[in-house]
Amino acid sequence: MTGKPTIGKKYAPATRAHCETVLRTFYDFHLDLNSGQLLVNPFPLDRNRRKGRPHAHHNPADEFKHERTGRYRPTVPERIPRRIPDDKYTEVFAGLRSHRDRALLAFWVSSAARSEELLTSTERDGLPGQQLIGVIRKGTKDYQQLPTSPDAFVRLRLYQEEALKKGVPRGRSQPLWWTLRRPWRPPQYDAARMMFNRATELLGANWTLHDLRHTATYRMAEDPEMSLLHVQHILGHKDQRTLQKYLRPSRDEVISAGLAHHARQEAKKLAPPPAPAAPAYNEESLNTLFGGLVA
């Protein structure tokens, strides 16, 4: 359903590239120590790279070129972020079992926050009056407030009312999310991932939690009235060029556009346009012919 490749008999190119980097660095480390047990690196650099580092004489005005750092390093294809279609997202949302899971899903798909970033939020981070949710960024550990949809706070309030009746600890410094059963503790990423996987398995899909962040990014990038600079700030990206991959049409969009084109061509064949009407008489020519205005 999602177009994600299944696990094959061989390792993926990204896995082989990672292993090549680890092994080459491992042998370089021991060769630099001059341990005497190693003579050569079995994973050498490419021939045109052995005398210097990559991009050593790069012009800042030019783009970086893709260089193969290792002789045996495979070419890793560029991944296109996957999104969840709106109709399928509704089905996934309907497959969730609790108000907490629905609230988490609504926050993930509207704020574009990472999964673990949202799970670590506290009660003081949720501001329904300002329609903001505060998170700690994964890389920089900075605190940032993200705009969120009103529906997410409606789901959050339903979950809080339900949790209050069960006796979940309350307080501004307490975690915003708790497990559904005792003993009360903040849910971990693995528990949230299993929750989402159960909902997607009902559809026979293989979406992941990170695809919700991609879905939110696609929705914001497709809004003509929203600047890409604002999208970059919401995502927490350092470089705006990382958003270029979200401006490309997805596989489903390309197929739908192509099928619509063929349908229009077929409709023209079955119902050709009518012949154009005869051109009307020129009023100036009639005045010249009859010697005055025509009544």
Coordinates of C-alpha atoms in Angstrom, one line a residue:
M1 CA 0.0 0.0 0.0
T2 CA 2.8 2.4 0.9
G3 CA 5.4 1.5 -1.7
K4 CA 8.0 0.8 0.9
P5 CA 10.3 -2.0 -0.2
T6 CA 10.2 -5.1 2.0
I7 CA 13.3 -6.8 3.4
G8 CA 15.2 -8.6 0.7
K9 CA 17.8 -11.4 0.6
K10 CA 20.7 -8.9 0.5
Y11 CA 21.6 -6.0 2.7
A12 CA 20.3 -2.6 1.6
P13 CA 22.8 -0.1 0.0
A14 CA 22.6 2.2 3.0
T15 CA 23.6 -0.7 5.3
R16 CA 26.5 -1.7 3.1
A17 CA 27.7 1.9 2.9
H18 CA 27.6 2.3 6.7
C19 CA 29.5 -1.0 7.1
E20 CA 32.1 0.2 4.6
T21 CA 32.6 3.4 6.5
V22 CA 33.0 1.7 9.8
L23 CA 35.5 -0.9 8.6
R24 CA 37.6 1.6 6.7
T25 CA 37.8 3.9 9.7
F26 CA 38.6 0.9 12.0
Y27 CA 41.6 -0.1 9.9
D28 CA 42.7 3.5 9.4
F29 CA 42.7 3.9 13.2
H30 CA 44.9 0.8 13.8
L31 CA 47.3 1.8 10.9
D32 CA 47.7 5.2 12.4
L33 CA 48.6 3.6 15.8
N34 CA 51.3 1.7 13.9
S35 CA 50.5 -1.5 15.8
G36 CA 52.6 -3.6 13.3
Q37 CA 49.9 -6.2 12.7
L38 CA 48.3 -4.4 9.7
L39 CA 50.0 -3.4 6.5
V40 CA 47.2 -2.2 4.3
N41 CA 43.6 -1.1 4.6
P42 CA 41.4 -3.7 2.9
F43 CA 38.8 -0.9 2.3
P44 CA 40.9 1.8 0.7
L45 CA 39.8 5.2 -0.6
D46 CA 39.1 5.8 -4.2
R47 CA 42.2 6.3 -6.3
N48 CA 41.6 10.0 -6.9
R49 CA 40.9 10.6 -3.2
R50 CA 44.0 9.0 -1.6
K51 CA 46.0 12.1 -1.5
G52 CA 43.6 14.4 0.3
R53 CA 40.3 14.9 1.9
P54 CA 37.0 15.3 -0.1
H55 CA 36.1 18.8 -1.2
A56 CA 39.5 20.1 -0.3
H57 CA 39.5 22.9 -2.9
H58 CA 35.7 23.4 -3.1
N59 CA 34.5 26.8 -4.3
P60 CA 31.9 28.1 -1.8
A61 CA 29.8 29.5 -4.7
D62 CA 29.4 26.0 -6.2
E63 CA 27.4 23.1 -5.0
F64 CA 29.1 20.1 -3.5
K65 CA 29.6 17.2 -5.9
H66 CA 28.8 13.6 -4.9
E67 CA 32.2 11.8 -4.5
R68 CA 32.7 8.1 -3.8
T69 CA 34.9 8.1 -0.7
G70 CA 35.7 4.4 -0.8
R71 CA 36.5 2.1 -3.6
Y72 CA 34.0 -0.5 -2.5
R73 CA 31.4 1.9 -1.3
P74 CA 28.0 1.4 -3.0
T75 CA 25.9 4.1 -4.4
V76 CA 23.1 4.9 -2.0
P77 CA 19.9 6.1 -3.8
E78 CA 18.2 9.2 -2.5
R79 CA 15.2 8.5 -0.4
I80 CA 12.0 10.3 -1.1
P81 CA 10.0 11.0 2.2
R82 CA 6.8 9.1 2.4
R83 CA 3.5 10.7 3.3
I84 CA 0.2 9.2 4.5
P85 CA -2.7 10.2 2.2
D86 CA -5.6 12.0 3.9
D87 CA -8.1 9.2 3.4
K88 CA -5.7 6.6 4.8
Y89 CA -4.8 8.8 7.7
T90 CA -8.5 8.9 8.6
E91 CA -8.6 5.1 8.6
V92 CA -5.5 4.9 10.8
F93 CA -7.0 7.5 13.2
A94 CA -10.2 5.4 13.4
G95 CA -8.2 2.3 14.2
L96 CA -6.7 3.8 17.4
R97 CA -8.2 2.5 20.7
S98 CA -7.9 5.4 23.2
H99 CA -8.1 9.2 23.5
R100 CA -4.4 9.3 24.3
D101 CA -3.4 7.6 21.1
R102 CA -5.6 9.8 19.0
A103 CA -4.2 12.9 20.7
L104 CA -0.7 11.8 20.1
L105 CA -1.4 11.2 16.4
A106 CA -3.1 14.6 16.0
F107 CA -0.1 16.3 17.5
W108 CA 2.4 14.4 15.5
V109 CA 0.7 15.1 12.1
S110 CA 0.0 18.8 12.8
S111 CA 3.1 20.0 14.7
A112 CA 5.7 17.9 12.7
A113 CA 7.5 17.2 16.0
R114 CA 9.6 14.0 16.2
S115 CA 8.1 11.1 18.1
E116 CA 10.4 11.2 21.1
E117 CA 10.3 15.0 21.2
L118 CA 6.5 15.0 21.8
L119 CA 6.7 12.1 24.3
T120 CA 8.9 14.1 26.7
S121 CA 6.6 17.1 26.9
T122 CA 5.2 18.2 30.3
E123 CA 1.8 19.6 31.2
R124 CA 3.2 23.2 31.2
D125 CA 4.3 22.7 27.6
G126 CA 0.7 22.4 26.3
L127 CA -0.9 25.9 25.7
P128 CA -4.4 25.4 24.3
G129 CA -5.2 29.1 24.5
Q130 CA -2.2 29.9 22.3
Q131 CA -2.5 26.7 20.3
L132 CA 1.2 25.8 21.0
I133 CA 3.0 22.7 22.2
G134 CA 6.6 23.0 23.6
V135 CA 9.2 20.3 22.9
I136 CA 12.9 19.8 23.5
R137 CA 14.7 19.4 20.2
K138 CA 16.5 16.1 19.6
G139 CA 19.8 17.5 18.3
T140 CA 20.3 20.9 19.9
K141 CA 18.3 20.2 23.1
D142 CA 16.8 23.7 22.7
Y143 CA 13.2 24.4 23.8
Q144 CA 10.9 25.3 21.0
Q145 CA 7.1 26.0 20.8
L146 CA 5.3 24.6 17.8
P147 CA 1.9 25.6 16.4
T148 CA -0.6 22.8 16.4
S149 CA -4.1 22.3 15.2
P150 CA -7.2 22.9 17.4
D151 CA -8.3 19.3 17.0
A152 CA -5.1 18.1 18.7
F153 CA -6.0 20.0 21.9
V154 CA -9.5 18.8 21.8
R155 CA -8.2 15.2 21.8
L156 CA -5.7 16.1 24.5
R157 CA -8.5 17.4 26.7
L158 CA -10.5 14.3 26.3
Y159 CA -7.5 12.2 27.2
Q160 CA -6.8 14.3 30.3
E161 CA -10.4 14.0 31.6
E162 CA -10.2 10.3 31.2
A163 CA -6.7 10.0 32.8
L164 CA -7.8 12.2 35.8
K165 CA -10.6 9.8 36.6
K166 CA -8.1 6.9 36.6
G167 CA -5.8 8.7 39.1
V168 CA -2.9 9.8 36.9
P169 CA -0.5 12.2 38.6
R170 CA -1.2 15.8 37.8
G171 CA 1.0 18.9 38.0
R172 CA 2.6 21.4 35.7
S173 CA 6.0 19.6 36.0
Q174 CA 4.5 16.2 35.5
P175 CA 4.7 14.4 32.1
L176 CA 2.0 15.2 29.6
W177 CA 1.6 11.6 28.5
W178 CA 1.2 8.5 30.7
T179 CA 0.7 4.8 30.2
L180 CA -2.8 3.5 30.0
R181 CA -2.4 1.1 32.9
R182 CA -0.8 1.1 36.3
P183 CA 2.0 1.6 37.3
W184 CA 1.8 5.1 35.9
R185 CA 5.0 6.0 33.9
P186 CA 5.7 8.1 30.8
P187 CA 5.4 6.0 27.6
Q188 CA 8.6 5.2 25.8
Y189 CA 9.2 5.4 22.0
D190 CA 9.0 1.6 21.6
A191 CA 5.5 1.6 23.1
A192 CA 4.3 4.4 20.9
R193 CA 5.8 2.7 17.8
M194 CA 4.0 -0.6 18.6
M195 CA 0.8 1.3 19.2
F196 CA 1.0 2.9 15.7
N197 CA 2.1 -0.3 14.1
R198 CA -1.0 -2.1 15.4
A199 CA -3.2 0.6 13.8
T200 CA -1.4 0.4 10.4
E201 CA -1.4 -3.4 10.3
L202 CA -5.2 -3.3 10.3
L203 CA -4.9 -1.6 6.8
G204 CA -2.1 -3.8 5.7
A205 CA 0.3 -0.8 5.6
N206 CA 3.9 -0.4 6.8
W207 CA 4.0 3.3 7.7
T208 CA 6.2 4.4 10.6
L209 CA 5.9 7.1 13.2
H210 CA 8.4 9.3 11.3
D211 CA 6.1 9.3 8.3
L212 CA 3.8 11.4 10.3
R213 CA 6.5 14.1 10.5
H214 CA 6.9 13.8 6.7
T215 CA 3.1 14.1 6.2
A216 CA 3.0 17.3 8.3
T217 CA 5.9 18.7 6.3
Y218 CA 4.2 17.9 3.0
R219 CA 1.0 19.6 4.1
M220 CA 2.8 22.8 5.1
A221 CA 5.1 22.9 2.0
E222 CA 2.1 22.6 -0.3
D223 CA 0.4 25.6 1.3
P224 CA 1.1 28.5 -1.1
E225 CA 0.6 31.1 1.7
M226 CA 3.2 29.5 4.1
S227 CA 6.8 30.4 3.6
L228 CA 9.4 27.7 3.4
L229 CA 11.5 29.6 5.9
H230 CA 8.7 29.1 8.5
V231 CA 8.5 25.4 7.6
Q232 CA 12.3 25.1 8.1
H233 CA 12.0 26.7 11.5
I234 CA 9.2 24.5 12.6
L235 CA 11.1 21.4 11.5
G236 CA 14.3 22.6 13.2
H237 CA 16.4 22.1 10.0
K238 CA 19.6 24.1 9.7
D239 CA 19.6 24.2 5.9
Q240 CA 16.6 25.2 3.8
R241 CA 17.8 22.9 1.0
T242 CA 16.6 19.9 2.9
L243 CA 13.1 21.0 2.1
Q244 CA 13.6 20.5 -1.6
K245 CA 12.8 16.8 -1.4
Y246 CA 9.3 17.7 0.0
L247 CA 8.6 19.8 -3.1
R248 CA 8.8 16.8 -5.4
P249 CA 5.6 15.0 -6.3
S250 CA 5.1 11.6 -4.7
R251 CA 4.8 8.3 -6.6
D252 CA 1.0 8.3 -6.0
E253 CA 0.6 11.9 -7.2
V254 CA 2.6 11.2 -10.4
I255 CA 0.5 8.1 -11.2
S256 CA -2.8 9.9 -10.5
A257 CA -1.8 12.8 -12.7
G258 CA -0.8 10.4 -15.5
L259 CA -4.0 8.4 -15.3
A260 CA -6.0 11.7 -15.3
H261 CA -4.2 12.8 -18.5
H262 CA -5.0 9.5 -20.3
A263 CA -8.7 9.8 -19.1
R264 CA -8.9 13.3 -20.6
Q265 CA -7.4 12.2 -23.9
E266 CA -9.9 9.3 -24.1
A267 CA -12.8 11.7 -23.3
K268 CA -11.7 13.9 -26.3
K269 CA -11.8 10.9 -28.6
L270 CA -15.3 9.8 -27.5
A271 CA -16.8 13.3 -27.5
P272 CA -15.0 15.6 -30.0
P273 CA -15.5 19.3 -29.6
P274 CA -18.3 20.8 -31.8
A275 CA -17.4 22.7 -34.9
P276 CA -16.8 26.4 -34.3
A277 CA -19.6 28.8 -35.2
A278 CA -19.4 30.9 -38.3
P279 CA -17.7 34.2 -37.7
A280 CA -20.0 37.2 -37.2
Y281 CA -20.2 40.0 -39.7
N282 CA -18.0 42.9 -39.2
E283 CA -20.0 46.0 -38.3
E284 CA -17.6 48.4 -40.1
S285 CA -17.8 46.4 -43.3
L286 CA -21.6 46.5 -43.2
N287 CA -21.6 50.3 -42.8
T288 CA -19.3 50.7 -45.8
L289 CA -21.4 48.4 -47.9
F290 CA -24.8 49.9 -47.1
G291 CA -23.6 53.5 -46.6
G292 CA -24.6 54.0 -43.0
L293 CA -25.5 52.5 -39.7
V294 CA -27.5 49.2 -39.9
A295 CA -30.8 49.4 -38.1

